[in-house]
mmCIF file of C-alpha atoms in Angstrom:
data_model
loop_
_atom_site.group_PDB
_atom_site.id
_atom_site.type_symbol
_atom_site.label_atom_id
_atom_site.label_comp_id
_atom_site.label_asym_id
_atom_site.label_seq_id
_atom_site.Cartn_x
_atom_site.Cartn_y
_atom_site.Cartn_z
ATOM 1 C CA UNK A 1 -0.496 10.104 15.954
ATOM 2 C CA UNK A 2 -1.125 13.496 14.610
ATOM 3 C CA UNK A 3 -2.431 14.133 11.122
ATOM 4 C CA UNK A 4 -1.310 17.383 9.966
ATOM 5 C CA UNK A 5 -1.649 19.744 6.824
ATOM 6 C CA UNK A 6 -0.181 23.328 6.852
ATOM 7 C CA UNK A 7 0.653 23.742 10.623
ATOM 8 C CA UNK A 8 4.135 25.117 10.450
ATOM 9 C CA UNK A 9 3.420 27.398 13.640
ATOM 10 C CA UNK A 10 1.809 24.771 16.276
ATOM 11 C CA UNK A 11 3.506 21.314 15.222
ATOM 12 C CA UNK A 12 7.262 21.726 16.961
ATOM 13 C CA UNK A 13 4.821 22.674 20.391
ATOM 14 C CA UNK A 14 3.001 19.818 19.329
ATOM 15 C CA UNK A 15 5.449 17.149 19.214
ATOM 16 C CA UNK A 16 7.340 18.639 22.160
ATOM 17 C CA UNK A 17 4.651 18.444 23.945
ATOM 18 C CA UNK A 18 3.636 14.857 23.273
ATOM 19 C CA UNK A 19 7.323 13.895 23.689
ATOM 20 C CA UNK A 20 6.879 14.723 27.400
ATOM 21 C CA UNK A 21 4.555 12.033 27.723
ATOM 22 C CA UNK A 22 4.924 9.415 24.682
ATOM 23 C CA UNK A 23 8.208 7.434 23.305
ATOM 24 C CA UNK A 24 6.808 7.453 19.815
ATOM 25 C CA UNK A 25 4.945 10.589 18.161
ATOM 26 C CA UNK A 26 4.290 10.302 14.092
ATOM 27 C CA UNK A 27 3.005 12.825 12.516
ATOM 28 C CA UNK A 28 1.209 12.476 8.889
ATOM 29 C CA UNK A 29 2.350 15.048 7.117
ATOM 30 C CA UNK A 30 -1.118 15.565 4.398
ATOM 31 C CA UNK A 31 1.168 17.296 1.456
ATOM 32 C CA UNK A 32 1.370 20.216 3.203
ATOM 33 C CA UNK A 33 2.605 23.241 1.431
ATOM 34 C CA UNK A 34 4.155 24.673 4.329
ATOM 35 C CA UNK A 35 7.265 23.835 6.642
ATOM 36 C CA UNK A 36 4.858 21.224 8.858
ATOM 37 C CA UNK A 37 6.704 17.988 8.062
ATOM 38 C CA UNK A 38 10.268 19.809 8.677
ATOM 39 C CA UNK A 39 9.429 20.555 12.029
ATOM 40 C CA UNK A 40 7.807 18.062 12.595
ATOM 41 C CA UNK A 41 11.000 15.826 11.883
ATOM 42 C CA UNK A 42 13.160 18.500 14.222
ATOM 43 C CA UNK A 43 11.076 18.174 16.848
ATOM 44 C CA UNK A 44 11.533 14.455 16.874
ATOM 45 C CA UNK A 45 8.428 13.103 15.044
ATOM 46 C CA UNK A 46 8.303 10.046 12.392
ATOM 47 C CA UNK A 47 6.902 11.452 9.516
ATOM 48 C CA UNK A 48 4.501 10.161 6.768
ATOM 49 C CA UNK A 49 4.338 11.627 3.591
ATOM 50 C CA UNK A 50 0.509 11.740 1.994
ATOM 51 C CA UNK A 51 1.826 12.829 -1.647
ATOM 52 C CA UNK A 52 -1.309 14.961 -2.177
ATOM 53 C CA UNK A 53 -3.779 16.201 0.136
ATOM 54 C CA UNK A 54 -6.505 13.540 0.976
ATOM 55 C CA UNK A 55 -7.562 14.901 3.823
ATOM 56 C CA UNK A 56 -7.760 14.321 7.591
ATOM 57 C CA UNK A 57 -9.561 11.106 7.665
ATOM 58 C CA UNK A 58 -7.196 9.693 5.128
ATOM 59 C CA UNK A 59 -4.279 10.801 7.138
ATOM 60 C CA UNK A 60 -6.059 9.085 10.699
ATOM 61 C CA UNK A 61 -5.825 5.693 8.498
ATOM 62 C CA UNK A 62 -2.547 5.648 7.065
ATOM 63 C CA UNK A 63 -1.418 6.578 10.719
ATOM 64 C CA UNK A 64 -3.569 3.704 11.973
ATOM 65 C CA UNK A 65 -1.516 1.109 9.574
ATOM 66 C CA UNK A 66 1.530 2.278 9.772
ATOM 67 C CA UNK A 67 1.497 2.488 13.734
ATOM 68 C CA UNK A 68 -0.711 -1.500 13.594
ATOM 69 C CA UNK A 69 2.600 -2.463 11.244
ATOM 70 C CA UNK A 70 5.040 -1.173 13.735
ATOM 71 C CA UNK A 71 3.365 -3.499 16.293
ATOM 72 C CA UNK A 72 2.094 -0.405 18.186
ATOM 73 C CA UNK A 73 -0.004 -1.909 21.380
ATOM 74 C CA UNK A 74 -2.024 1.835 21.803
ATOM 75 C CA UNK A 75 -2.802 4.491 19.682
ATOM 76 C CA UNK A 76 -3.618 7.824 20.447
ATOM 77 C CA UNK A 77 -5.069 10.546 17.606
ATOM 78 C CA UNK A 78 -3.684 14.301 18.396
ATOM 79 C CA UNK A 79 -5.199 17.431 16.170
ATOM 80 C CA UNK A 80 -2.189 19.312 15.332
ATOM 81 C CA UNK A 81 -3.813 22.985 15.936
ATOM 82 C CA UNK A 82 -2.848 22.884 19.309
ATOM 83 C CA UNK A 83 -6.194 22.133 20.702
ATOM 84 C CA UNK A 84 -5.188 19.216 22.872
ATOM 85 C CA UNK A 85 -3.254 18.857 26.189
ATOM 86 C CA UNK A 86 -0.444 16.447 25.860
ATOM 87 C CA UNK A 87 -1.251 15.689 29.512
ATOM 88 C CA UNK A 88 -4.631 14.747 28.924
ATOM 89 C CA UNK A 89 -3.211 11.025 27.089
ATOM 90 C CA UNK A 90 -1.987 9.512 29.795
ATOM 91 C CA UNK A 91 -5.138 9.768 31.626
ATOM 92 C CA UNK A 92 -6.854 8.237 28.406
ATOM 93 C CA UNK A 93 -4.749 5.578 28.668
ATOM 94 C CA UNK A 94 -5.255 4.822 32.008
ATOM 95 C CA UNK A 95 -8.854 4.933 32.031
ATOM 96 C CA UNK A 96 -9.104 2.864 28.839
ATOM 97 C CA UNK A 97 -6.675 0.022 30.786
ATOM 98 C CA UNK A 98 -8.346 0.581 34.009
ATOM 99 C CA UNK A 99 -11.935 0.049 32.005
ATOM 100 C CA UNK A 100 -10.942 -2.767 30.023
ATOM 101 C CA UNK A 101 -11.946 -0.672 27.411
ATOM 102 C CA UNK A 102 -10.757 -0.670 23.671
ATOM 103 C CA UNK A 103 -11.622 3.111 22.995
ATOM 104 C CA UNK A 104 -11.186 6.072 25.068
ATOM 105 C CA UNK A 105 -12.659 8.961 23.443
ATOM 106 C CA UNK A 106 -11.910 12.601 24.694
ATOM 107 C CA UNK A 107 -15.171 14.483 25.647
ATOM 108 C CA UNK A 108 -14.780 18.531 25.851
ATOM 109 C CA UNK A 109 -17.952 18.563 27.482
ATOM 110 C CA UNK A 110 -17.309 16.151 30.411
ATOM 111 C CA UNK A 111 -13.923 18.498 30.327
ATOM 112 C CA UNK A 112 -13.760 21.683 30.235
ATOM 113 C CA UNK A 113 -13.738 23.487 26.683
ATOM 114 C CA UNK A 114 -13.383 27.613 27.514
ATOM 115 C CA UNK A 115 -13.996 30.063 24.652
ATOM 116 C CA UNK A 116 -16.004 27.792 22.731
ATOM 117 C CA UNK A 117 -18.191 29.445 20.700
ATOM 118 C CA UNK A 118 -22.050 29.489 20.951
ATOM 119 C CA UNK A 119 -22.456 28.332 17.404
ATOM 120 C CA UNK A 120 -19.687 25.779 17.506
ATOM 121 C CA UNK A 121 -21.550 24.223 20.990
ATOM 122 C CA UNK A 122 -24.905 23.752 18.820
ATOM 123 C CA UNK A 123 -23.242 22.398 16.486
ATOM 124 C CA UNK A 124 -21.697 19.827 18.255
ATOM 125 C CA UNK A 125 -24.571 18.782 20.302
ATOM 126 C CA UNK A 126 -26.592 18.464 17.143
ATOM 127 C CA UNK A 127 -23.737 15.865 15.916
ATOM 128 C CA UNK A 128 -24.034 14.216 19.161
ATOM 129 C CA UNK A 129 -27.628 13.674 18.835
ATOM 130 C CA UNK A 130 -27.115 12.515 15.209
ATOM 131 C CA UNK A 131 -24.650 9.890 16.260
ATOM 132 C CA UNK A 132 -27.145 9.037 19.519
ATOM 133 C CA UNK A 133 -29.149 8.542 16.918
ATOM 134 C CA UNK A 134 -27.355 6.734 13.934
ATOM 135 C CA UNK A 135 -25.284 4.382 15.927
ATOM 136 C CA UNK A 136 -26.862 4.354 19.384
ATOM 137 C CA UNK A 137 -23.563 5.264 21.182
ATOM 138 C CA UNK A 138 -24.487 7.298 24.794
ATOM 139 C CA UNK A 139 -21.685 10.059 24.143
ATOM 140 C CA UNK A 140 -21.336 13.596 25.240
ATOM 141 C CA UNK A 141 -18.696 14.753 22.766
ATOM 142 C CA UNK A 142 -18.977 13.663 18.912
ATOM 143 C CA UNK A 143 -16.230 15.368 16.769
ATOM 144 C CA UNK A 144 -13.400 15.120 19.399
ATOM 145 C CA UNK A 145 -10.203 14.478 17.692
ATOM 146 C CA UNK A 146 -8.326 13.554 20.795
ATOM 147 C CA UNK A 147 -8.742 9.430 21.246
ATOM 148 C CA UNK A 148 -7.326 6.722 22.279
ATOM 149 C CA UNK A 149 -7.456 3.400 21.218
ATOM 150 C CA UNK A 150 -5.932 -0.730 21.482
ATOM 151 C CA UNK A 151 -4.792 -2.603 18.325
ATOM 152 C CA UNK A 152 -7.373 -4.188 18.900
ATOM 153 C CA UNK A 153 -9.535 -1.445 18.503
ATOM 154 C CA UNK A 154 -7.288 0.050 15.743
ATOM 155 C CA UNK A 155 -7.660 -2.822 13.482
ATOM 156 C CA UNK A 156 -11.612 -2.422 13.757
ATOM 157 C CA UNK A 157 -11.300 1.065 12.184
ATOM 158 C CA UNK A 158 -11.236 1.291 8.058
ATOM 159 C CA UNK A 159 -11.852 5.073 7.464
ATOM 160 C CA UNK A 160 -13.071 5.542 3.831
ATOM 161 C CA UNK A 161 -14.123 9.455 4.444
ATOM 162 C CA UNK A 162 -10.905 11.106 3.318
ATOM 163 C CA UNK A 163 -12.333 14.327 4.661
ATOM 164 C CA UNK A 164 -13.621 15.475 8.291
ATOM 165 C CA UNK A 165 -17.192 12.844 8.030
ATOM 166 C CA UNK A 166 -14.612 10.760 8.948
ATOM 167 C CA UNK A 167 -15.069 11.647 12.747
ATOM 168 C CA UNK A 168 -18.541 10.217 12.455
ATOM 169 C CA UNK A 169 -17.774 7.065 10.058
ATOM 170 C CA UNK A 170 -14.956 6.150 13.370
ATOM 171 C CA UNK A 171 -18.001 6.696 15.702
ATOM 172 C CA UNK A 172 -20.004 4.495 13.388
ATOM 173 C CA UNK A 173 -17.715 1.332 13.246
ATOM 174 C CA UNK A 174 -16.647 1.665 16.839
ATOM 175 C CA UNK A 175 -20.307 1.050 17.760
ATOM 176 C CA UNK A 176 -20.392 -1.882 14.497
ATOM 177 C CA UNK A 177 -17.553 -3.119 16.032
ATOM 178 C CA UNK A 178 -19.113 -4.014 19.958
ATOM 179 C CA UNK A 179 -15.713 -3.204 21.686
ATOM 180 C CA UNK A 180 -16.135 -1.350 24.562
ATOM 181 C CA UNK A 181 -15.723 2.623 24.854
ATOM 182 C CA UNK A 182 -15.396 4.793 27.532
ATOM 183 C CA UNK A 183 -15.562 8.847 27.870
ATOM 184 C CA UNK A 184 -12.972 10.860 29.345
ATOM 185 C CA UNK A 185 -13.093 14.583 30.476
ATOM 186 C CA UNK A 186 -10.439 16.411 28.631
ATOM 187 C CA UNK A 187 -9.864 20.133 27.968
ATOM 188 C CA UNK A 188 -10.293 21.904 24.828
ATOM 189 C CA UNK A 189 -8.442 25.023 24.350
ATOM 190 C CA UNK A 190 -10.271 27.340 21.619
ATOM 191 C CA UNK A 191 -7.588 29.855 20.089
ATOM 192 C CA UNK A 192 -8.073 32.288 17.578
ATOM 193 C CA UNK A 193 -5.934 29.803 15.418
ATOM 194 C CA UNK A 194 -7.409 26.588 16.121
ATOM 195 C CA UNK A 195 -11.256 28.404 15.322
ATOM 196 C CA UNK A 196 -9.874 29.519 12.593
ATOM 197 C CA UNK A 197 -8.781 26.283 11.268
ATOM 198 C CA UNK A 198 -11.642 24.005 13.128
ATOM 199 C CA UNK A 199 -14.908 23.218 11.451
ATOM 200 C CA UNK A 200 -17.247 25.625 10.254
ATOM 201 C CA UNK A 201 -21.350 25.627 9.917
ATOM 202 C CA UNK A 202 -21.696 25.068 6.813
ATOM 203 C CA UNK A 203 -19.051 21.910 6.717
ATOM 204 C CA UNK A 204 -22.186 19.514 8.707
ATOM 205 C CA UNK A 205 -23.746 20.052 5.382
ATOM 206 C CA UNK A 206 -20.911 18.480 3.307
ATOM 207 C CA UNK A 207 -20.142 16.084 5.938
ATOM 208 C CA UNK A 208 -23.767 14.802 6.016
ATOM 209 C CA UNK A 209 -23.883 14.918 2.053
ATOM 210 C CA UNK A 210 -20.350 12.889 2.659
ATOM 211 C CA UNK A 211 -21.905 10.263 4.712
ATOM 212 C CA UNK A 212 -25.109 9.483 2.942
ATOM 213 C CA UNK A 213 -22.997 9.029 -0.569
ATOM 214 C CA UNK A 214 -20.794 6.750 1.318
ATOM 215 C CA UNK A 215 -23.698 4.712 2.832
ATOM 216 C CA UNK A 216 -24.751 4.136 -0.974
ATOM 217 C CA UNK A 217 -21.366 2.673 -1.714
ATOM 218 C CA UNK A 218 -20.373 -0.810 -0.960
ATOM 219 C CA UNK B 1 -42.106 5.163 -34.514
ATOM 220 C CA UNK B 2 -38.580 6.950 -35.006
ATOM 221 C CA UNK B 3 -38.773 9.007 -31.541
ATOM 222 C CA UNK B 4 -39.920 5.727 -29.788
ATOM 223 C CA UNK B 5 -36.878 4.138 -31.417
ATOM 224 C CA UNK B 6 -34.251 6.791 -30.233
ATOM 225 C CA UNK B 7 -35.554 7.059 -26.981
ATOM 226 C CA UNK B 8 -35.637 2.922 -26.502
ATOM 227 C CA UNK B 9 -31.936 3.346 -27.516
ATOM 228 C CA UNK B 10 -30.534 6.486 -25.103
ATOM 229 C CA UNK B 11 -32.760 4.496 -22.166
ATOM 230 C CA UNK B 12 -31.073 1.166 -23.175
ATOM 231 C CA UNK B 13 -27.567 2.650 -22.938
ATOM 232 C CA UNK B 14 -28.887 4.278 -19.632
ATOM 233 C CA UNK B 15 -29.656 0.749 -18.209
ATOM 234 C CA UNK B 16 -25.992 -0.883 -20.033
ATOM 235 C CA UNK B 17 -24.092 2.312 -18.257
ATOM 236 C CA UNK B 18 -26.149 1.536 -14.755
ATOM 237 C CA UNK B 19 -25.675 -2.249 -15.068
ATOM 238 C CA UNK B 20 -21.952 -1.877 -15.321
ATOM 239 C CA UNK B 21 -21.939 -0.263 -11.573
ATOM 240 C CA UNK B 22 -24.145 -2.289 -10.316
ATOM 241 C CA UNK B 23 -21.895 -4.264 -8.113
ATOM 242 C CA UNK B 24 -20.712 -1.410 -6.437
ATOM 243 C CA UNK B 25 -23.182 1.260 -6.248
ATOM 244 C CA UNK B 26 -26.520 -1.697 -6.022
ATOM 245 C CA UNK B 27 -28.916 1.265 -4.428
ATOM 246 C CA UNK B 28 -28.576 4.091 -7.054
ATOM 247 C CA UNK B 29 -27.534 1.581 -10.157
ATOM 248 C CA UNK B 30 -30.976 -0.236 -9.373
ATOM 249 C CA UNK B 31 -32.670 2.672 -9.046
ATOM 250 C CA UNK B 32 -31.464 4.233 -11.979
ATOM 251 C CA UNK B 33 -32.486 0.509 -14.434
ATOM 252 C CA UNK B 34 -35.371 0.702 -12.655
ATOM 253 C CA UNK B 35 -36.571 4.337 -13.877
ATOM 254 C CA UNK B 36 -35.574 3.588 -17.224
ATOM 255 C CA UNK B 37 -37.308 0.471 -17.537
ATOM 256 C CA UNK B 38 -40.255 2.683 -16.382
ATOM 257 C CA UNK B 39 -39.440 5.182 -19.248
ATOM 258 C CA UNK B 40 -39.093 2.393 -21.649
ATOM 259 C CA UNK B 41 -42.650 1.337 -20.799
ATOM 260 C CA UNK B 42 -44.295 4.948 -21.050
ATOM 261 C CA UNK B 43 -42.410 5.673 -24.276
ATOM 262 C CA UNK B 44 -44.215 2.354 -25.885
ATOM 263 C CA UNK B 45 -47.382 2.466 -24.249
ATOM 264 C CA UNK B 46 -47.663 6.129 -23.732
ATOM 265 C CA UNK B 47 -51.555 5.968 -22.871
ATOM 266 C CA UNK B 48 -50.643 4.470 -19.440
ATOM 267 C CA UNK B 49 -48.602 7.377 -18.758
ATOM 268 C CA UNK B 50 -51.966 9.384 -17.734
ATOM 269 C CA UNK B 51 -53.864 6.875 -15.989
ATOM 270 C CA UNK B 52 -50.285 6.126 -14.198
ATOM 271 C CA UNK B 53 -50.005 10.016 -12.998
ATOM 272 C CA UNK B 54 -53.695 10.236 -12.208
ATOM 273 C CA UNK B 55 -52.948 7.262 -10.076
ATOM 274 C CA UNK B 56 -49.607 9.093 -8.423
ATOM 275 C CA UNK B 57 -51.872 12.241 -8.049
ATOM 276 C CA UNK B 58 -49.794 14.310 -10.988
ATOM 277 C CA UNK B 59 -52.855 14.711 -12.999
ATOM 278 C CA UNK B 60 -51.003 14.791 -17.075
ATOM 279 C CA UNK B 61 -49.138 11.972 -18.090
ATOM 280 C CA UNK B 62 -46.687 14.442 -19.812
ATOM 281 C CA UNK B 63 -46.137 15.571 -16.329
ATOM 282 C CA UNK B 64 -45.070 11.668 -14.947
ATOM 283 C CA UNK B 65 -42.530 11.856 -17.955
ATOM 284 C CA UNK B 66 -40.979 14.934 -16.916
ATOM 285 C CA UNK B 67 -40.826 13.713 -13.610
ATOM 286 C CA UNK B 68 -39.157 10.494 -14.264
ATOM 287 C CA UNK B 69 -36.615 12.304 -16.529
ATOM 288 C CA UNK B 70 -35.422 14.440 -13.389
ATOM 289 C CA UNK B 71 -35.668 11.330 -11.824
ATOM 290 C CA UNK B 72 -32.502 9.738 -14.094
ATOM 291 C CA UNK B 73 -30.888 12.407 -14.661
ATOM 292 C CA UNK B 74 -30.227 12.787 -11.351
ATOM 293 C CA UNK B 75 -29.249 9.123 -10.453
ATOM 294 C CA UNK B 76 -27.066 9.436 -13.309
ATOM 295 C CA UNK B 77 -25.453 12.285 -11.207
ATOM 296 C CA UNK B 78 -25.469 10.603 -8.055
ATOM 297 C CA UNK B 79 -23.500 7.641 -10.048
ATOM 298 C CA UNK B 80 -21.464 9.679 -11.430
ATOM 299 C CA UNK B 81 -20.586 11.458 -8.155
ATOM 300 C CA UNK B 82 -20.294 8.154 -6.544
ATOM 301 C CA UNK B 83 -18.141 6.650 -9.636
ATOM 302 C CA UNK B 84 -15.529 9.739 -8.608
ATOM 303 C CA UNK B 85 -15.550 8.493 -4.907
ATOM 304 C CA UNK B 86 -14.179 5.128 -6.108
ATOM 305 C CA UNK B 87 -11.914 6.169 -7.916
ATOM 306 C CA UNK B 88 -10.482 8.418 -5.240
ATOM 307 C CA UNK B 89 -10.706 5.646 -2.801
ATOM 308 C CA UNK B 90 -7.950 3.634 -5.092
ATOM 309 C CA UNK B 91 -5.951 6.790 -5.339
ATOM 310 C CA UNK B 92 -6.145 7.178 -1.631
ATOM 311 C CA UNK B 93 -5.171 3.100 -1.244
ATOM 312 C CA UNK B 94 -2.182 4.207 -3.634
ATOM 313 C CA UNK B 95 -1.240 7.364 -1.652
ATOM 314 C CA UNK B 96 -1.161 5.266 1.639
ATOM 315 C CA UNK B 97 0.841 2.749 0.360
ATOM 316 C CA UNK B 98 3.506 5.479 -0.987
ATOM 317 C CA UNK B 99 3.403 7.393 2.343
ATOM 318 C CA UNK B 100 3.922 4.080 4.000
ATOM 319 C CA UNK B 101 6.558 2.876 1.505
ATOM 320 C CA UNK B 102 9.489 6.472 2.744
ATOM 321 C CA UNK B 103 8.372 6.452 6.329
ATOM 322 C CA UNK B 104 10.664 9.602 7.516
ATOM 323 C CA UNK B 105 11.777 8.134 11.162
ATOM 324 C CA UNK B 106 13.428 9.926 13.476
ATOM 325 C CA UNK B 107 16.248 8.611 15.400
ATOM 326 C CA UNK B 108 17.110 10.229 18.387
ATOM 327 C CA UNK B 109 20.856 11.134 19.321
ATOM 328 C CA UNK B 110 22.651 9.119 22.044
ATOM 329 C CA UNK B 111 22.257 11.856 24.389
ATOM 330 C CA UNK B 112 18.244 11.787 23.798
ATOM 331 C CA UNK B 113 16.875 8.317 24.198
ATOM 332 C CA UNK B 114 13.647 9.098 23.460
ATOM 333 C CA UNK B 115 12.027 7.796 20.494
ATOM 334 C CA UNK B 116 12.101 4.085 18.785
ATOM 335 C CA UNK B 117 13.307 4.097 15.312
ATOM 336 C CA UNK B 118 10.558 2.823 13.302
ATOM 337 C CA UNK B 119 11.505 -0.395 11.839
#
């Protein structure tokens, strides 16, 4: 499942890539204003169409039900940039099965995650220890889009931050829901591109402005 | 008597507009009836309002007023703000269900048996 939104350069390599190693690849196509969904469809993706831009976290959910309604057993989340190694899912799979587990979540830092920036690293272990903190979960990666997951532990998940707090709201329910998780070391690659479109410093601000409003909402 | 009045009535529809969200925003909405009850008080028995901010360490009671003003003004923002989150959340909900409505599957050619078609 890859959520996508203007990446009309990386998605064919995407898809191709995840074709090597999965029988069904969707991408959500997040109104891009670009080619994305296209190529996407070329390359031999199913494609959802958001018709405006919600945002990733909306994207990750309407993948979530459409893949639960198509009787899907596993799920797998992708980032689109590139970012990912298509042969990093099988082994997420097979540690999740092997584990009994209902999540596998991709951890850079068990993995190996070269050219990652200084800043980005603090930033990310500062989100680790917030979620150590918020939800109790033992992790060594926080904002990892790469993940696996059962129906079971799809039908758990009901993202309600459209935007990129979402990575913490899954982290959130997955510990709310008591199904068991498991870490697996995955690689990282940090392009020009994919910095370029990944998360910035001043973004934890919104996203932690993002999660208190939603904690005030029922 | 006619300022008392007026301000009884703006903090009245405060509390009606707070009320009405209630349900789904409990925190803030209470928060928000809460300070304007508060305001309602001080505006009727304004001689509280300096023993009250001697008491909270202010020291005026014009100063507790000003205080609790900020106070629901900015609730009223943060209901607002939250109001706007609702409303995208149904427009999201609709948006989902239209993406989900014209999946675009792909179905692979004879010679490439590779994906399912989507059902």
């Amino acid at each position: 499942m890859v959520p996508a939104y203007n990446e009309e350069s990386q998605i064919t390599k995407v898809v191709a890539d995840l074709a090597r190693v999965s029988p069904n690849i969707v991408v959500i196509d997040d109104r891009s204003t670009d080619l994305t969904a296209a190529r996407a469809k070329a390359a031999g993706a199913h494609v959802l169409h958001h018709p405006l831009n919600l945002g990733q976290g909306a994207a990750l959910q309407t993948g979530i039900d459409f893949a639960l309604r198509e009787d899907a057993t596993h799920i797998v989340t992708f980032d689109a940039d590139g970012q990912h190694r298509a042969e990093d899912v099988p082994l997420l799979l097979k540690v999740m099965t092997e584990c009994a587990a209902h999540f596998a979540l991709g951890s850079r830092f068990l993995g190996t995650a070269p050219n990652i920036d200084f800043s980005r690293k603090v930033l990310l272990k500062l989100a680790i220890l917030f979620m150590r903190i918020t939800t109790g979960l033992n992790l060594t990666d926080a904002h990892n889009g790469l993940r696996a997951m059962t129906r079971k532990g799809a039908s758990s998940l009901a993202i309600r931050q459209n935007r990129m707090a979402h990575a913490s709201e899954i982290l959130n329910q997955i510990a709310k829901s008591g199904l068991r998780v498991v870490e697996v070391p995955v690689a990282v690659a940090y392009t020009s591109y994919s910095k370029a479109k990944g998360q910035k410093f001043s973004n934890s601000v919104n996203i932690m402005l993002e999660l208190l409003t939603g904690a005030l909402q029922r | 008597m006619i300022a008392q009045i007026i301000f009884t009535l703006i903090l009245f529809a405060v509390i009606l507009a707070a009320f009405t969200q209630l349900s789904q925003i409990p925190i803030v909405g209470g928060l928000v009836i809460f300070a304007a009850l508060f305001g309602g008080y001080l505006v009727w028995v304004p001689d509280d309002a300096t023993y009250l901010a001697r008491l909270a360490g202010i020291g005026r009671g014009a100063d507790l007023v000003l205080y609790l003003w900020v106070l629901i003004t900015c609730a009223i923002l943060l209901l607002l703000y939250l109001n706007l989150r609702s409303q995208l959340q149904m427009i999201t909900a609709l948006a989902r269900r239209m993406a989900l409505s014209e999946p675009e599957t792909f179905v692979a050619a004879p010679s490439e048996p590779r994906n399912r078609p989507a059902k």
